[in-house]
Coordinates of C-alpha atoms and ligand atoms in Angstrom, one line a residue:
X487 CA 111.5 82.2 83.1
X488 CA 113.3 80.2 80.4
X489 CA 115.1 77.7 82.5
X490 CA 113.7 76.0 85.4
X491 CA 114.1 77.8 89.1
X492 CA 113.8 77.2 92.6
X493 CA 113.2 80.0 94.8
X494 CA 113.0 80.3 98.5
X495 CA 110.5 83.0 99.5
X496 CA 110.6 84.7 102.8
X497 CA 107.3 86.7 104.2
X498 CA 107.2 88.8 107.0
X499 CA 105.6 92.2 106.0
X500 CA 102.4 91.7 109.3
X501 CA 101.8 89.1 111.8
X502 CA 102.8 85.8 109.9
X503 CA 106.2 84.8 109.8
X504 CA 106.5 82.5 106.5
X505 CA 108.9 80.6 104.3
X506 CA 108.1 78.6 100.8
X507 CA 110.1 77.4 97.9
X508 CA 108.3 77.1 94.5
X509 CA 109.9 76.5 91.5
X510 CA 108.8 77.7 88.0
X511 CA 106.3 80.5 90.0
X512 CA 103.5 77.8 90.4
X513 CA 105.0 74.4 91.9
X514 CA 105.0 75.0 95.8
X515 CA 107.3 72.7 97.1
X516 CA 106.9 73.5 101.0
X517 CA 105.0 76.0 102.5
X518 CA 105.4 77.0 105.9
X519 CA 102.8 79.7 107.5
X520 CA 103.3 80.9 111.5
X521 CA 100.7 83.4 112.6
X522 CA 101.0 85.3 115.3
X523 CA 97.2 85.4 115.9
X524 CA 96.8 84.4 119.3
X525 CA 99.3 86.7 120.1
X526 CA 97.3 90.1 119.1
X527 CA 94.2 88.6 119.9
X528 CA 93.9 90.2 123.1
X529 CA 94.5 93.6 121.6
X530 CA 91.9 93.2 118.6
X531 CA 94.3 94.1 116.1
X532 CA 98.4 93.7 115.0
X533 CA 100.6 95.4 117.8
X534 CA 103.9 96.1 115.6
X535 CA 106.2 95.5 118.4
X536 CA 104.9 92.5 119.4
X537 CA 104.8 91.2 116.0
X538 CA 108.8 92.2 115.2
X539 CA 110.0 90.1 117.9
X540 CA 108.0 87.2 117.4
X541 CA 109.4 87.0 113.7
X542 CA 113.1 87.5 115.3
X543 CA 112.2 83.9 117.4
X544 CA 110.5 82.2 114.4
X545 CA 112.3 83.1 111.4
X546 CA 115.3 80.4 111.5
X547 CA 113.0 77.5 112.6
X548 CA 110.2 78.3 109.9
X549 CA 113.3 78.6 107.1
X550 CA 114.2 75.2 108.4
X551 CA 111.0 74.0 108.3
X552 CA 110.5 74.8 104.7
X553 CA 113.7 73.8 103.0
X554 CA 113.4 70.6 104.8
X555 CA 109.9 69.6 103.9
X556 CA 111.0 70.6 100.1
X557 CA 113.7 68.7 100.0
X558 CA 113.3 65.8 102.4
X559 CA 116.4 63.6 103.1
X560 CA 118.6 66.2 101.3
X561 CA 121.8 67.1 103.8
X562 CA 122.7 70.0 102.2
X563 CA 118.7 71.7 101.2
X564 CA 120.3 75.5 100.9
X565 CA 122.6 73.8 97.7
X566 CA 119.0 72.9 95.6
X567 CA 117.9 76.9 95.9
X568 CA 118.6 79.2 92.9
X569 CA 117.8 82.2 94.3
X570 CA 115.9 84.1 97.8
X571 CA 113.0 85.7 97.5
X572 CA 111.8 88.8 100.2
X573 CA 109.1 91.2 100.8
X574 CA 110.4 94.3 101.2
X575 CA 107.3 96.1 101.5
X576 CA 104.5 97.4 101.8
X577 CA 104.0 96.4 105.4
X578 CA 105.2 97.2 108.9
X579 CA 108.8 98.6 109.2
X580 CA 109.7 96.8 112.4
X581 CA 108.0 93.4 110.8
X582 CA 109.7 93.8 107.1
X583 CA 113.1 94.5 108.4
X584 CA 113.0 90.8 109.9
X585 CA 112.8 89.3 106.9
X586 CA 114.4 91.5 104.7
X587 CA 117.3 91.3 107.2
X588 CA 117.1 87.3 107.1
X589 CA 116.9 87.1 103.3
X590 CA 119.9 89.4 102.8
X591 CA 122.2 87.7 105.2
X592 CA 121.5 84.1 103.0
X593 CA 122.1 85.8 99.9
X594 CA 125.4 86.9 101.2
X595 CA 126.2 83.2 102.9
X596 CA 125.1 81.1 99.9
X597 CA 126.2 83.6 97.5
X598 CA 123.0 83.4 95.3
X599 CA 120.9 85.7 94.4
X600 CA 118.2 88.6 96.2
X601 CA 115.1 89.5 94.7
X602 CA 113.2 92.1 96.3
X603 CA 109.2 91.7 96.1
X604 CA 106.7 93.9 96.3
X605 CA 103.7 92.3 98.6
X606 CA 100.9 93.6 96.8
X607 CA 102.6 92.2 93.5
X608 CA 102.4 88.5 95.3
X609 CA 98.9 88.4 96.5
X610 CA 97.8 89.2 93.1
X611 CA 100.0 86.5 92.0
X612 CA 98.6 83.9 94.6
X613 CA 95.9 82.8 92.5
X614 CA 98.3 80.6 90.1
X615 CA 100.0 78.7 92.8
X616 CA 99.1 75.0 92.7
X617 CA 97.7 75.9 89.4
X618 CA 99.9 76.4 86.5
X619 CA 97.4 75.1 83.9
X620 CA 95.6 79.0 84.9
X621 CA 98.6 81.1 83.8
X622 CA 97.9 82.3 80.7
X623 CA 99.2 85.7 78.8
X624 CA 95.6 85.8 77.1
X625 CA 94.3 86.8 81.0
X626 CA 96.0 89.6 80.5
X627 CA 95.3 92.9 80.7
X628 CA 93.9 92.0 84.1
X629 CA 91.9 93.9 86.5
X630 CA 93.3 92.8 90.2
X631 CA 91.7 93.2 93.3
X632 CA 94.0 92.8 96.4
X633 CA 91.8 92.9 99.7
X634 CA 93.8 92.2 102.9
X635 CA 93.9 93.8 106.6
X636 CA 96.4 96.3 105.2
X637 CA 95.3 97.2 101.8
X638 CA 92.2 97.3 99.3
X639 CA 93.5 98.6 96.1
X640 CA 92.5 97.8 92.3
X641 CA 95.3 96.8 90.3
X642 CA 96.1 97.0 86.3
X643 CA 98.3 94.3 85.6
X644 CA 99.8 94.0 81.9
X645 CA 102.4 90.8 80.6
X646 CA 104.9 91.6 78.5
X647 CA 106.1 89.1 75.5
X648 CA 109.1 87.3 77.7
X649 CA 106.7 87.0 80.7
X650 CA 107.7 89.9 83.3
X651 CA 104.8 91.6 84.8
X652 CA 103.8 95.5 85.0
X653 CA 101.1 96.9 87.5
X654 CA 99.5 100.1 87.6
X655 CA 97.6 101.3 90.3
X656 CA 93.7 102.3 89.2
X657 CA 91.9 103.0 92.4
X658 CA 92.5 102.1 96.5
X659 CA 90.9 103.0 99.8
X660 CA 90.9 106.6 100.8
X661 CA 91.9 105.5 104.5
X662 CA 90.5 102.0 106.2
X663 CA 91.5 98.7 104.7
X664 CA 88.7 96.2 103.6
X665 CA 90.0 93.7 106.5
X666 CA 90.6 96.5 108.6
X667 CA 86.5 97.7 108.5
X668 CA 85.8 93.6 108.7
X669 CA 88.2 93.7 111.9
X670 CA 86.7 97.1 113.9
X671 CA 83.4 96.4 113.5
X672 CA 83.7 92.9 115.2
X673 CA 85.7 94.3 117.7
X674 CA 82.8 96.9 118.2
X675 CA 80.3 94.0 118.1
X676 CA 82.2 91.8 120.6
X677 CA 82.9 89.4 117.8
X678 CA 86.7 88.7 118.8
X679 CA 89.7 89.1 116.3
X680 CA 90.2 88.7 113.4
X681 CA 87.1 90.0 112.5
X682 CA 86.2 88.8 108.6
X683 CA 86.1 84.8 109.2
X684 CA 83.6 85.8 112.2
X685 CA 81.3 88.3 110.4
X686 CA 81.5 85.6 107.0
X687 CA 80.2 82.9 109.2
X688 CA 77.9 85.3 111.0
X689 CA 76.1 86.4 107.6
X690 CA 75.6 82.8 106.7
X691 CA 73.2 82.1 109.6
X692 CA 70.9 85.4 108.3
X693 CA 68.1 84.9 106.1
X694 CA 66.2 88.1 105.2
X695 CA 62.5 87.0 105.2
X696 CA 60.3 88.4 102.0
X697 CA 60.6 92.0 101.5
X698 CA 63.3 92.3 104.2
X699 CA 66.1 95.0 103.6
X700 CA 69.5 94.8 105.0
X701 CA 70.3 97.8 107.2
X702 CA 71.4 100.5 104.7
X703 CA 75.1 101.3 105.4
X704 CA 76.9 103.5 103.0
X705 CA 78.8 102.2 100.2
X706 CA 82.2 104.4 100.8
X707 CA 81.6 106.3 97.7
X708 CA 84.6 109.1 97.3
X709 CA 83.4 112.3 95.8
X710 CA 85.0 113.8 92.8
X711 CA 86.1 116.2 95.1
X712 CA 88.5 114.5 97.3
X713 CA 92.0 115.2 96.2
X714 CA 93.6 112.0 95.2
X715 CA 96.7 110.4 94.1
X716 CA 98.0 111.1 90.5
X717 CA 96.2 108.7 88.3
X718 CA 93.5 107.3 90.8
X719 CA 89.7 107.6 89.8
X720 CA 87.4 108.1 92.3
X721 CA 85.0 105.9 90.9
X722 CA 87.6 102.9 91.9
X723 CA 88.5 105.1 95.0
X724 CA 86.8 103.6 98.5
X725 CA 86.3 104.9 101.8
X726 CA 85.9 102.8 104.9
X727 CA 85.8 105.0 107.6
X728 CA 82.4 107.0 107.1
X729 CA 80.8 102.9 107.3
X730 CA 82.4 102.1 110.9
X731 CA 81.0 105.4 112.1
X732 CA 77.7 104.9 110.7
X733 CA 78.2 101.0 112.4
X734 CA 79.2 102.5 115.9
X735 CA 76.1 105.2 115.3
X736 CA 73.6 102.6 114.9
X737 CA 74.6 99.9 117.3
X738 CA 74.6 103.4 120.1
X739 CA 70.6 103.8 118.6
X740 CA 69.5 100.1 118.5
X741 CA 71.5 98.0 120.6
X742 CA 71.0 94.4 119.6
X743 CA 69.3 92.3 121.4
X744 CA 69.7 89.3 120.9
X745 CA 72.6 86.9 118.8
X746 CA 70.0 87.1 115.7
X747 CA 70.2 91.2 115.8
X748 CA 73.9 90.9 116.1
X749 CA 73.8 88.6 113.3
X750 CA 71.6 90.9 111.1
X751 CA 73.7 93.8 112.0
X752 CA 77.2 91.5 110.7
X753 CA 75.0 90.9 107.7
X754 CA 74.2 94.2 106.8
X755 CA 77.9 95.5 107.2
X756 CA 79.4 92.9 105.0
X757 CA 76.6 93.4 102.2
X758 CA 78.4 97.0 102.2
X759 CA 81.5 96.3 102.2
X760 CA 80.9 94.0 99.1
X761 CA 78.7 96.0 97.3
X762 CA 81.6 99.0 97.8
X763 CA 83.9 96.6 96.1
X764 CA 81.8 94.7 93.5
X765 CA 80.5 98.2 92.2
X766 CA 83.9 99.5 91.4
X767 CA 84.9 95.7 89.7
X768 CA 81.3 96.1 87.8
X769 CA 83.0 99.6 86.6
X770 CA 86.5 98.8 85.9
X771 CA 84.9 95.6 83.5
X772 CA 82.7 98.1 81.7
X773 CA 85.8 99.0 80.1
X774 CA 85.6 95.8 78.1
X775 CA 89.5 95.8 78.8
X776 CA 90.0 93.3 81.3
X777 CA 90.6 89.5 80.3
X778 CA 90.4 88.3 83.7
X779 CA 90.0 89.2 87.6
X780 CA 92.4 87.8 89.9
X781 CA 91.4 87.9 93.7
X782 CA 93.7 87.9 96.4
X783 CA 94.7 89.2 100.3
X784 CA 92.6 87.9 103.0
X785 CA 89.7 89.5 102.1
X786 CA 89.4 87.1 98.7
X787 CA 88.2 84.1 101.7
X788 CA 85.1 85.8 101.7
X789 CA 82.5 83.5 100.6
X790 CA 79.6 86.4 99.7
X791 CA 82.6 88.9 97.9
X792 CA 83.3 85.8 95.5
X793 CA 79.7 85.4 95.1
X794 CA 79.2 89.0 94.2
X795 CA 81.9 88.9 91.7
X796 CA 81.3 85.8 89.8
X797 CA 78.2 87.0 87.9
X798 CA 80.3 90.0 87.2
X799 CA 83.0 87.8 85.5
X800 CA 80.5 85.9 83.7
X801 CA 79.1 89.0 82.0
X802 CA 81.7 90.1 81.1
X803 CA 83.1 86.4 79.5
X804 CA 86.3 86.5 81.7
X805 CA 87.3 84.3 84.4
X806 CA 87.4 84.9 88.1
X807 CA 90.8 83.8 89.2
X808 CA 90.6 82.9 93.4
X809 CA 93.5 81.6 95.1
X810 CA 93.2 78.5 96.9
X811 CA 92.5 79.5 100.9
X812 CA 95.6 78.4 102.0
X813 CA 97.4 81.0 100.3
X814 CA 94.9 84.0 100.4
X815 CA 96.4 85.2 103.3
X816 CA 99.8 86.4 104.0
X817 CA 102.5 83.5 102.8
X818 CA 106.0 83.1 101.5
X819 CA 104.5 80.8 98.6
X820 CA 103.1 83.7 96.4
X821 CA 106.6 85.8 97.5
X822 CA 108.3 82.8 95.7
X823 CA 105.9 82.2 93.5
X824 CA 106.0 86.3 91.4
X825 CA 109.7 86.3 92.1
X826 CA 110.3 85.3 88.5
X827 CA 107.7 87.7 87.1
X828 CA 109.6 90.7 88.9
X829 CA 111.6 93.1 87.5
X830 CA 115.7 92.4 89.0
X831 CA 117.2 94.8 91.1
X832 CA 121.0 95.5 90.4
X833 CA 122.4 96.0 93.7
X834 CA 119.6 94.5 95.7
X835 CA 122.0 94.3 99.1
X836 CA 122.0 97.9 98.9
X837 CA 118.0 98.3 99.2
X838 CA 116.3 98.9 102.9
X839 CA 113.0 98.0 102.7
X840 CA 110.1 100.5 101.8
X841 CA 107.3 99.8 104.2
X842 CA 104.6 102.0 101.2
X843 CA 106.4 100.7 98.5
X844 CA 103.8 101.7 96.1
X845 CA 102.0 99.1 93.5
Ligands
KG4_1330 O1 96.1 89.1 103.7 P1 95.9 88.9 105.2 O2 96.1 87.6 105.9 O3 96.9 89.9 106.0 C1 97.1 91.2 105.6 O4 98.0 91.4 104.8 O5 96.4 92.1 106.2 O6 94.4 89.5 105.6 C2 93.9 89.5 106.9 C3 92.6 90.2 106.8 C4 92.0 90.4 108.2 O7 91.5 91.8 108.3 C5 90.8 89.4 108.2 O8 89.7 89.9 109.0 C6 90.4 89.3 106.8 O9 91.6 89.4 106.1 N1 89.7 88.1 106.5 C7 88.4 88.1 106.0 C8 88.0 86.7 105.9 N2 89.1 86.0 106.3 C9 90.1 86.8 106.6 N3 87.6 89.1 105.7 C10 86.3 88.8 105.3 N4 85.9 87.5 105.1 C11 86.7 86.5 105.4 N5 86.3 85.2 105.3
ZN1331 ZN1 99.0 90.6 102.7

């Protein structure tokens, strides 16, 4: 991080196809989102194949697209770039490879050089872009919460002196993403895809009258018996898959009615899904170790999770980093953006992607 850098970012790990360039981590100079939504729509979720060859036909024009709009009138945009920025992984093999494919041919072309980023790394990161004024090495130790169609997991992240970033993983889901529960159950409710912005909205139209209960749905507790993953706690472990079922089990029993039942029903699901995650953020901050709790992954867009964690960030006296909406979901900005936080590979021409690249 001591002298200044430009860094063209390339995203591809899902169903958006993205390019950026931000220099000095927070200053997004163009950012340039396609999503494939429309075209998985019909399938109510990401169909792999489909998304790898829709990043094939998009990739050059959205790289254009975003070294033009950074650098408008330039002739020669490639020539202001210090170095290209990739996921290359987590995510979906087919997907990755696109992009990780792309980035390594311009590294080669240009000569400059490839920095291999780890996804989960960048969403975390996402909450600084636009806003330099929030990086800080006194928010660190931080607790981080990535929450995306793909992932839930609860991060460590430490700074070192000269800047770099180190991430350890605390807790995760045991199988179903966040997004992924948000997704099935308004596929099972006839909600459409993607299923979180619906079920948000949804919940906002619901007021419980006095005395009112939600619907109890479980809160994806992981007993101390589940075998884990080195390191993991179960009390920051989460399960999804035992609240769809008990979803699908209840809609079979009481099948709503009318669009107020549905609502109710979207209500009730999300209050779980939040209270699953803001339980294990209460218990992480108990710690007292934390000096700040960034949010990212799509997840983070959800107005009642924010809600739920801000009172737990002002107990505890740190703040609640959110990243701006435009760059909650998947993008090349925050790829750009942690590149110079990242530790460099040597012989980064030599790595394939890793599509569970771990945290
Ligand atoms: O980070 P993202 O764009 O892509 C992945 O890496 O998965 O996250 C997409 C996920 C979807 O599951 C979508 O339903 C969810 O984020 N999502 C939301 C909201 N907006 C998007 N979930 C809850 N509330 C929202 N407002
Ligand atoms: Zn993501």
């Amino acid at each position: 991080m001591a002298r200044p850098c430009c860094i063209l970012g390339i995203e591809s790990s899902c169903d958006e196809t993205a390019a950026a360039v931000v220099r000095n981590g927070t200053e997004v100079l163009s950012s340039v989102i396609y999503s494939q939504v429309p075209l998985h729509q019909p399938y109510g979720g990401v169909v792999p194949e489909i998304a790898s060859r829709s990043h094939i036909e998009k990739i050059r024009g959205i790289l254009e697209q975003a070294l033009a709009a950074a650098f408008p009138g330039e002739v020669a945009p490639w020539a202001q770039i210090d170095a290209i920025a990739a996921t290359r992984g987590p995510g979906l093999a087919a997907s990755l490879l696109v992009g990780w494919t792309a980035a390594k041919g311009l590294a080669l072309a240009l000569g400059k050089p490839l920095l291999p980023i780890n996804h989960m790394h960048a969403h975390l990161w996402s909450v600084y872009l636009d806003h330099s004024e929030r990086f800080s090495p006194a928010n660190y130790p931080q607790l981080g919460l990535a929450v995306s169609g793909g992932h839930t997991s609860f991060v460590e992240c430490t700074c070192a002196d000269e800047g770099a970033l180190a991430y350890r993983l605390l807790g995760q889901t045991i199988d179903d993403a966040a997004g992924e529960a948000f997704d099935k159950a308004a596929k099972l409710l006839g909600l459409g895809y993607p299923g979180g912005p619906v079920i948000d909205r949804l919940a906002r139209t619901v007021a419980l009258a006095p005395g009112e209960k939600p619907i109890p749905f479980p809160l994806g507790r992981v007993s101390a018996e589940q075998p884990l993953p080195e390191g993991l706690s179960p009390e920051l472990c989460v399960s999804f898959s035992g609240l769809k079922t008990a979803l699908l089990t209840y809609v079979r029993k009481h099948p709503p009615q009318s669009e107020a039942e549905v609502a109710k029903i979207a209500f009730s699901y999300q209050e779980a899904i939040v209270a699953a995650l803001s339980r294990r953020v209460e218990h992480a901050l108990a710690t007292g170790r934390y000096r700040s709790l960034a949010l990212g992954g799509g997840v983070s867009l959800n107005g009642r999770l924010r809600a739920a964690l801000t009172p737990l960030c002002q107990r505890a006296g740190i703040p609640l980093l959110c990243a701006e909406a435009r760059y909650c979901g998947d993008n090349a900005a925050m790829i750009a953006g942690v590149a110079p936080r990242e530790v460099p590979h040597p012989t980064p021409l030599e790595l394939d992607i890793d599509p569970s690249w771990p945290i």
